Coordinates of C-alpha atoms in Angstrom, one line a residue:
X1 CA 0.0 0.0 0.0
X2 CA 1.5 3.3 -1.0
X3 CA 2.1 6.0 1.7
X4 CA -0.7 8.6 0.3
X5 CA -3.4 5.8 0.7
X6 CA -3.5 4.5 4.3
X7 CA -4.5 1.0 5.5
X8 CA -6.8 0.6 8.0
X9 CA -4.0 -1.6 9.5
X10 CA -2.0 1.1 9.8
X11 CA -4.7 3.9 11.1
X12 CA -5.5 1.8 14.0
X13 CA -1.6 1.4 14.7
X14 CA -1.1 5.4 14.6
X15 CA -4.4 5.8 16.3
X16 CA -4.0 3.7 19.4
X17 CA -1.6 4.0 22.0
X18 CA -0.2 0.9 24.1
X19 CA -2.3 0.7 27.2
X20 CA -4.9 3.2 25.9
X21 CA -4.3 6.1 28.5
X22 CA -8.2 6.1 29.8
X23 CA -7.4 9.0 32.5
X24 CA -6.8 11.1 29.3
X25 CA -10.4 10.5 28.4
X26 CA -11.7 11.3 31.9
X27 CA -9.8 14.9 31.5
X28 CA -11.2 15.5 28.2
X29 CA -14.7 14.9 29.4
X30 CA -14.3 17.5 32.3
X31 CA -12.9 19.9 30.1
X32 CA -15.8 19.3 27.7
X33 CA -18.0 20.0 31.0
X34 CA -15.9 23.6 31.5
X35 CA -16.7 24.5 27.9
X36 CA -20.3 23.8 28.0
X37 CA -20.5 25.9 31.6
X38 CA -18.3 28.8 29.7
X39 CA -20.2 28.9 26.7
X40 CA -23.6 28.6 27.9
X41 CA -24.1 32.6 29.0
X42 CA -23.3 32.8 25.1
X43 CA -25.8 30.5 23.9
X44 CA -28.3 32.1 26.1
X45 CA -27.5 35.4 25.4
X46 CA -25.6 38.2 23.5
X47 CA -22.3 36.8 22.8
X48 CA -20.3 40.0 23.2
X49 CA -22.2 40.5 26.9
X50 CA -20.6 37.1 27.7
X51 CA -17.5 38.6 26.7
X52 CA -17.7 42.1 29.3
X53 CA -16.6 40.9 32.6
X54 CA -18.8 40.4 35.6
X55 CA -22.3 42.0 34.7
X56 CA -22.8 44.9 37.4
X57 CA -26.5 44.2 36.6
X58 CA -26.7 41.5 38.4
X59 CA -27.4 40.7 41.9
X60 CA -27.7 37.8 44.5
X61 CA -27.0 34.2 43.1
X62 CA -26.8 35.5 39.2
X63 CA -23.8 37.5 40.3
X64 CA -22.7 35.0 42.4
X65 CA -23.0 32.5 39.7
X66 CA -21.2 35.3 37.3
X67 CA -18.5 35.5 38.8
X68 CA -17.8 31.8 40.0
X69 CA -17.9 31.3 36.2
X70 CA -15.8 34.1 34.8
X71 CA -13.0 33.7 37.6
X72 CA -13.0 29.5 37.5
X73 CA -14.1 28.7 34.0
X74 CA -13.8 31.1 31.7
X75 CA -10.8 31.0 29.6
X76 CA -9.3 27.5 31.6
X77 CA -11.0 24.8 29.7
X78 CA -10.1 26.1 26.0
X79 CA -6.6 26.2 27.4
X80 CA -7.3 22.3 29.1
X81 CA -8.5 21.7 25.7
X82 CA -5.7 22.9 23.8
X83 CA -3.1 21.1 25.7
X84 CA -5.0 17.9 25.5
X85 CA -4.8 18.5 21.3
X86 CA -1.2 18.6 21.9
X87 CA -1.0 15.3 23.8
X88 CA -3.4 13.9 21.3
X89 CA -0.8 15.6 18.3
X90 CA 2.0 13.7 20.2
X91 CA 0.4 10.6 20.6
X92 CA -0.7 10.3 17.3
X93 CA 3.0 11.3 16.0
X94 CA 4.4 8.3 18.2
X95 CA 2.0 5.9 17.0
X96 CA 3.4 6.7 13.4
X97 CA 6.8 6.5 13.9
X98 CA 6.0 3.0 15.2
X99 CA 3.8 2.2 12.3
X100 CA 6.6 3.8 9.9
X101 CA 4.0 6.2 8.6
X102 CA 3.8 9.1 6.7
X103 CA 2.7 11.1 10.1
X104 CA 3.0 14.3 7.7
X105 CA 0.5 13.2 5.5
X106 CA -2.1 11.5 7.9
X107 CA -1.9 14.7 10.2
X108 CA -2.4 17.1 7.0
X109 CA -5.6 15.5 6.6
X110 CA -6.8 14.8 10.1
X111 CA -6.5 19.0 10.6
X112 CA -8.4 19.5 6.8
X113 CA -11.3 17.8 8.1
X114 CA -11.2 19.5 11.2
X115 CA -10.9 22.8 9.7
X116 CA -14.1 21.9 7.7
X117 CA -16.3 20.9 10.7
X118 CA -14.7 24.3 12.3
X119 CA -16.0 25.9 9.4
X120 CA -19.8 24.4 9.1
X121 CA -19.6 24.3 12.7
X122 CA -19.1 28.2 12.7
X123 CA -21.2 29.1 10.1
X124 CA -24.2 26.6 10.2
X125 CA -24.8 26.1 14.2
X126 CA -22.7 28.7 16.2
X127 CA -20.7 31.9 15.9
X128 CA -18.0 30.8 18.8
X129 CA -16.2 27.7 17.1
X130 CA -13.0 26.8 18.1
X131 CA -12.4 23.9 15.9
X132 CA -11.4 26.4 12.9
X133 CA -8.5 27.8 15.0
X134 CA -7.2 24.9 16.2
X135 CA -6.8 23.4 12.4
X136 CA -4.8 26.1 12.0
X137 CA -2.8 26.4 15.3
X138 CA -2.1 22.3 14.5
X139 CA -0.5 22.8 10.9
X140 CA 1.8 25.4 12.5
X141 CA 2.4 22.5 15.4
X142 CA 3.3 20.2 12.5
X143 CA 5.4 22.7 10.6
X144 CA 7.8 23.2 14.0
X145 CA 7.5 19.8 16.1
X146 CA 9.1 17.1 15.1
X147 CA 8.9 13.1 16.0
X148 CA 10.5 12.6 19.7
X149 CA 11.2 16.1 20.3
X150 CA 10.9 18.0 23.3
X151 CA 9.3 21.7 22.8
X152 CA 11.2 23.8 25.3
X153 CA 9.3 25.7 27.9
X154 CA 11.0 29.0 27.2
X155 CA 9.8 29.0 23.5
X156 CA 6.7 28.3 24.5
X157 CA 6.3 30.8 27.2
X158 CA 7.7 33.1 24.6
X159 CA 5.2 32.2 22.1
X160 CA 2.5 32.6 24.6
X161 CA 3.3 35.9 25.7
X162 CA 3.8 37.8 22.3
X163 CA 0.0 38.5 22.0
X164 CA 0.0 40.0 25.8
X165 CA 2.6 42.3 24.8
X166 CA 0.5 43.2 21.3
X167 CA -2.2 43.9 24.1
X168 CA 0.2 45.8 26.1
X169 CA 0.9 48.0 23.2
X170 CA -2.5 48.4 22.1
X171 CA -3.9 49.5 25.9
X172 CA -0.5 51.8 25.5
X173 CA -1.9 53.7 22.2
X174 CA -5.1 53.6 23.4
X175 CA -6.9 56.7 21.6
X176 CA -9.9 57.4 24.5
X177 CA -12.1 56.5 26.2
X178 CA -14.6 54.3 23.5
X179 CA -18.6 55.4 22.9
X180 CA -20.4 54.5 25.9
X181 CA -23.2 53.3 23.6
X182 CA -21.0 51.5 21.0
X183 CA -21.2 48.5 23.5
X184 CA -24.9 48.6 24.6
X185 CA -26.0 49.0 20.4
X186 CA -24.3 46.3 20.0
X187 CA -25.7 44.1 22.4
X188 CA -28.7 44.9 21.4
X189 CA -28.2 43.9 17.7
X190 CA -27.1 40.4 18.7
X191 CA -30.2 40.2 20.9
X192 CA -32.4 41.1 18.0
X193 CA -30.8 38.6 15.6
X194 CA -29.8 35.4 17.3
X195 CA -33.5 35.7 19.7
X196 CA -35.7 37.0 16.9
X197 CA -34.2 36.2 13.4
X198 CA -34.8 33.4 11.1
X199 CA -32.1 30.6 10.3
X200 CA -31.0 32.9 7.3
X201 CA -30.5 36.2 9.0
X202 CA -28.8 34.5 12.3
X203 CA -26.6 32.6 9.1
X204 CA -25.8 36.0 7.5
X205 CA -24.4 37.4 11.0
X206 CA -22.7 34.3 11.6
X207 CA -20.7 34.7 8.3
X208 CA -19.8 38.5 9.3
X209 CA -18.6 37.2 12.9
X210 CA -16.1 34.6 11.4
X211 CA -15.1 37.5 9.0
X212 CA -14.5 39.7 11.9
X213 CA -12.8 36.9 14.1
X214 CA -10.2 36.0 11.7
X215 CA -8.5 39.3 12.9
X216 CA -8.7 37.5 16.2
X217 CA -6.6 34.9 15.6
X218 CA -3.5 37.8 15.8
X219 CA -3.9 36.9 19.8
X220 CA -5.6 33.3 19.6
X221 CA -3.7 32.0 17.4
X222 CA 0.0 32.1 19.0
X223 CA -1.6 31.2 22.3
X224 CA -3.5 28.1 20.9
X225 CA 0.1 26.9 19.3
X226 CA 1.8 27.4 22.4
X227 CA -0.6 25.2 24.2
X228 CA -0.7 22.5 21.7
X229 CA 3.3 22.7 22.2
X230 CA 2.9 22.2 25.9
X231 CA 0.8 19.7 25.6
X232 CA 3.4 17.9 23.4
X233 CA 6.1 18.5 25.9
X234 CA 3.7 17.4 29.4
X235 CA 3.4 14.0 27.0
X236 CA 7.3 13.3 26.1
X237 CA 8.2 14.2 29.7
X238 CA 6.5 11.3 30.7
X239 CA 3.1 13.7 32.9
X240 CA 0.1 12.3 30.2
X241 CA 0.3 8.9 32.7
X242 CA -0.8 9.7 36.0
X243 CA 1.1 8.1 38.5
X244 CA 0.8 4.5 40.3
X245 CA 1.0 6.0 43.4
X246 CA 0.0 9.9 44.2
X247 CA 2.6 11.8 46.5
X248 CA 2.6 15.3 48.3
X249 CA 4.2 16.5 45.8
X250 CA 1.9 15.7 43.0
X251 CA -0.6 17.7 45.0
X252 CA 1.6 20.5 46.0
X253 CA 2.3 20.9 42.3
X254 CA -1.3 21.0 41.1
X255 CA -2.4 23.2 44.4
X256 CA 0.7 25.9 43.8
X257 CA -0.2 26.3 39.8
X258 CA -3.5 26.9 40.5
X259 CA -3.2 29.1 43.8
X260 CA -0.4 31.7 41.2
X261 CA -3.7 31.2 38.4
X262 CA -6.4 32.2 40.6
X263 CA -4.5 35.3 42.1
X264 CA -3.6 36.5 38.7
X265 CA -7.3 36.1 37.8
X266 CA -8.7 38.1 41.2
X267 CA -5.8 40.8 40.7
X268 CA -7.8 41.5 36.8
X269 CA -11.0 41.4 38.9
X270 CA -9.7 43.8 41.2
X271 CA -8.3 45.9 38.8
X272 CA -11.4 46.1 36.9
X273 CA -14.7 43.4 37.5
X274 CA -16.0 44.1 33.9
X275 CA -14.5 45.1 30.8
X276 CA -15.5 46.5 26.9
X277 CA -15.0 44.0 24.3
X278 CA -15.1 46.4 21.6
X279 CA -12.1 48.9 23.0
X280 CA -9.0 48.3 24.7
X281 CA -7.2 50.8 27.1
X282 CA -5.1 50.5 29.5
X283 CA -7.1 49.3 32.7
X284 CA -9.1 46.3 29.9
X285 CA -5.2 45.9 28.7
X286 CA -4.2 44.7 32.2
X287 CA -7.4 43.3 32.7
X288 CA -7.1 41.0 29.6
X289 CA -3.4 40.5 30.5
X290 CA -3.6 39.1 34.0
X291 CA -6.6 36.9 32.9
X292 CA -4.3 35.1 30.1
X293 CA -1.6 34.8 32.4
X294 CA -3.9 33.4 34.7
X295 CA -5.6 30.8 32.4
X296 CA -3.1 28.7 31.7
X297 CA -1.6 28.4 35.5
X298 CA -5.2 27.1 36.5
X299 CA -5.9 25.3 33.8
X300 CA -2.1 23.2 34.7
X301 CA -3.8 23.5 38.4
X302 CA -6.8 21.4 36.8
X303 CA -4.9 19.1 34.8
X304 CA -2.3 17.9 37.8
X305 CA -4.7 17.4 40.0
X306 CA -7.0 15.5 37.8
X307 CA -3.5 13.6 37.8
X308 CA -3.3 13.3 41.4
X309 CA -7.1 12.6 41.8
X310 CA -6.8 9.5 39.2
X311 CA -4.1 7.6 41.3
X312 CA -6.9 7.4 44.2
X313 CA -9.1 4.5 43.9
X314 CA -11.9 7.5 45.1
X315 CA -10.7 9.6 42.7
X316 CA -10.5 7.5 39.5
X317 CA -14.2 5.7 40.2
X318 CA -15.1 9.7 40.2
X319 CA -13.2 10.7 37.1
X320 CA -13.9 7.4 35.6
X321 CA -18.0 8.2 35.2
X322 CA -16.6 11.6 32.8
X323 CA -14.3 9.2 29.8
X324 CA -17.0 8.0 27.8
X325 CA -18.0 11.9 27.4
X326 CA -14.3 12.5 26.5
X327 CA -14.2 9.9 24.2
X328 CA -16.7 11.5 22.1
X329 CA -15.5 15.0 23.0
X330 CA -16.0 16.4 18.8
X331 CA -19.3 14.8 18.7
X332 CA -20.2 15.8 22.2
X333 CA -19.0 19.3 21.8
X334 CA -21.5 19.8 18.1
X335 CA -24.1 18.8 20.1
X336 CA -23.6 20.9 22.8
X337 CA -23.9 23.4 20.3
X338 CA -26.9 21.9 18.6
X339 CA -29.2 21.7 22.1
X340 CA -28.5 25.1 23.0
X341 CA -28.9 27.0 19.9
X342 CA -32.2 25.3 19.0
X343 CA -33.1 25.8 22.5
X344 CA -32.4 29.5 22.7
X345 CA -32.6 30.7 19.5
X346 CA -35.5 32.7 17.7
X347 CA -35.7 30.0 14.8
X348 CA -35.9 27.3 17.0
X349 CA -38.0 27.0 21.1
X350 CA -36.9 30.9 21.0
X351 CA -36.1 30.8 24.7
X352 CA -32.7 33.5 24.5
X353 CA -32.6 35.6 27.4
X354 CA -34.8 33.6 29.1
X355 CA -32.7 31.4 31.3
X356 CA -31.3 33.5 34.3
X357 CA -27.8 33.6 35.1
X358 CA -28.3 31.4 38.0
X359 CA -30.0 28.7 36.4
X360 CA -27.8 28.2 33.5
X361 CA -25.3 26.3 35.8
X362 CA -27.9 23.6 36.3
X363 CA -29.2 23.9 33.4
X364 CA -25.4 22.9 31.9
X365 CA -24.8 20.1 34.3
X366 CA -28.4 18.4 33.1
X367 CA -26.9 18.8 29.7
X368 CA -23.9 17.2 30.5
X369 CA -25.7 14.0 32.1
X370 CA -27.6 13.5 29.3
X371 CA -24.8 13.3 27.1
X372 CA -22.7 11.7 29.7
X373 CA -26.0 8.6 29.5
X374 CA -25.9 9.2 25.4
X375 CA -22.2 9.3 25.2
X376 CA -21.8 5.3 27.4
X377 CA -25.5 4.0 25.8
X378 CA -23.6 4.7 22.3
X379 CA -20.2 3.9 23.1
X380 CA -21.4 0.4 24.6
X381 CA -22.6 -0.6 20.8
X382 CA -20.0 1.4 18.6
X383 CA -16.6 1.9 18.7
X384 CA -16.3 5.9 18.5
X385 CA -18.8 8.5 18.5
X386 CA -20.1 9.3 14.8
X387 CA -17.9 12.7 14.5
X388 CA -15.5 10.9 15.5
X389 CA -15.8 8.2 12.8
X390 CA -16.1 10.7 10.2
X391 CA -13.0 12.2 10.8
X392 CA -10.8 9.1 11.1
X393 CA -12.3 8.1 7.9
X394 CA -11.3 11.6 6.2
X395 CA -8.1 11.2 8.0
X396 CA -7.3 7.9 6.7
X397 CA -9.0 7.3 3.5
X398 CA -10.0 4.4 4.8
X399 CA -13.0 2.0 6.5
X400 CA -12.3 1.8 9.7
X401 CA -14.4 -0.6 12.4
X402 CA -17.2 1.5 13.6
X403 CA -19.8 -1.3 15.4
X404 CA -18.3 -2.7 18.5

């Protein structure tokens, strides 16, 4: 068999590594929880309000819930997600060095495909896909990473922090203060739109928000790399297994990550609890810049002490119950997308701006278990979820076992 037509032989060596790391699954699924509990206000709502900060209209156990999510979630579990597509990125480049595959090849088509769901994703269900971006962020991962190396930390940090200091700059030249109803207008165009517009219109808007978010990926995009790149390194320095037996320091590690994270976070909320997403000056510059540079210290904080947590027996019975979710994380993550904008939306139950801020917390944790149930009923009669099918099948070329 040539090298540009894969065997199926050969996509379930590259695909599969020895001793299928399960924790990894586990991870993915509670990361999958953190995006659904971070995107929600946006389903719900105007997307750009999501985006402000701590609402100052809010009161009682919407603020309260408001701010749990903005300082715990928001901003951690893209960056959880991110360094789990680098492990995934490693794993899959190990399993084709073992195979003696063209990992070049395989990879160039596993990101096309997923740069085409990001795309219909984005334009046919909902404006706040990440899936486009991380195509691209993982054929820049392919162009610099090669098989068995190490990405070192101080190019990564590097590549991390060049967007902060673009942010730095920009809060620096910032020309005044922005057009106090600039914002509020705004708002109130998404509202009309995505809560009262047909499928067409809400289609339309979408197409002009990925237009306008493509300038975004300036400041995404480098971060998203540098993620995926420490994602590789966590896996070829041995961290992507958790360990037989837990220790202090395990726990120390994981607690003093996210204890740096957090105070990062509270020093942006202190500085300023809410922030305009259409202007930057210098207090939403340090705003935006302690939040970054707290995301990824909590998100570690997450990630090692889901690594502690799984050495208990407690702990991986607990984290055990999210893996089938994580195993269908693409297909899981559409549908997310799916339920909430036919719930919400004004072409489907029309129920945006409905849900208070309280509620939506609940409301994503009911979500959750119902895909949770979905996720093991399906996995317990196929062998992947059917996203998940589809894109091993554009990745390969080939049939692949999909009935268990």
């Amino acid at each position: 068999m040539a090298a540009s037509d894969p065997d199926p032989a050969m996509a379930a060596s590259v695909e599969s590594d020895p001793g299928r790391i399960a924790w990894l699954d586990a991870v993915r699924g509670f990361a999958l929880l953190g995006i659904l509990l971070m995107n929600l206000e946006a389903f719900t709502g105007p997307y750009l309000q999501a985006m402000s900060g701590i609402d100052p209209a809010l009161s009682g156990l919407d603020r309260l819930a408001d701010a749990f999510v903005y300082v715990f979630v928001q901003g951690k579990f893209w960056t959880l997600f991110s360094l789990l597509f680098g492990v995934g990125f490693a794993l899959m480049q190990d399993g084709a060095h073992r195979a003696r595959a063209d990992f070049g090849l395989i990879y160039s088509r596993r990101l096309m495909a997923l740069a085409v769901f990001g795309l219909a994703h984005a334009l046919l269900l909902w404006e706040g896909d990440i899936l486009f971006t991380y195509a691209v962020a993982g054929a820049v991962l392919l162009w610099r990473v090669r098989a068995d190396a190490v990405p070192r930390l101080a190019r990564i940090i590097a590549v991390y922090a060049a967007p902060l200091l673009l942010i730095a700059l920009m809060g620096l030249l910032d020309a005044g203060p922005a057009e106090p109803q600039a914002l509020a207008d705004a708002i109130a165009r998404e509202a009309r739109i995505q809560g009262a517009g047909g499928y067409a219109e809400v289609a339309v808007w979408r197409l002009e928000k990925f237009a306008q978010g493509l300038g975004g990926l300036v400041v995404l995009l480098p971060m998203a790399v540098a993620m995926f790149a420490l994602g590789v390194r966590l896996h070829r320095s041995g961290f992507t297994r958790p360990p037989e037996r837990p220790t202090r320091a395990d726990a120390v590690r994981a607690l003093a990550l996210f204890t740096v994270g957090l105070a990062l976070t509270l020093a942006g909320v202190a500085v300023s609890p809410t922030v305009d997403p259409l202007s930057i000056d210098m207090r939403s510059a340090a705003v935006g810049i302690l939040n970054l540079l707290g995301a990824p210290l909590m998100c570690l904080g997450y990630f090692f002490a889901l690594r502690w947590l799984w050495g208990l027996g407690r702990g991986r019975r607990l984290l055990a119950c999210f893996a089938p979710a994580g195993r269908m994380a693409l297909s899981n993550y559409l549908g997310q997308s799916l339920i909430c904008t036919v719930l919400f939306y004004g072409y489907g139950a029309g129920l945006f701006g409905q849900l208070p801020r309280a509620w939506q917390i609940p409301f994503a944790l009911a979500v959750f278990a119902a895909q949770l149930a979905f996720s093991r009923w399906w996995l317990a009669r196929f062998r992947m979820g059917p996203m998940e099918h589809l894109w091993r099948r554009l990745t390969y070329g080939a049939r692949l076992k999909f009935v268990s």
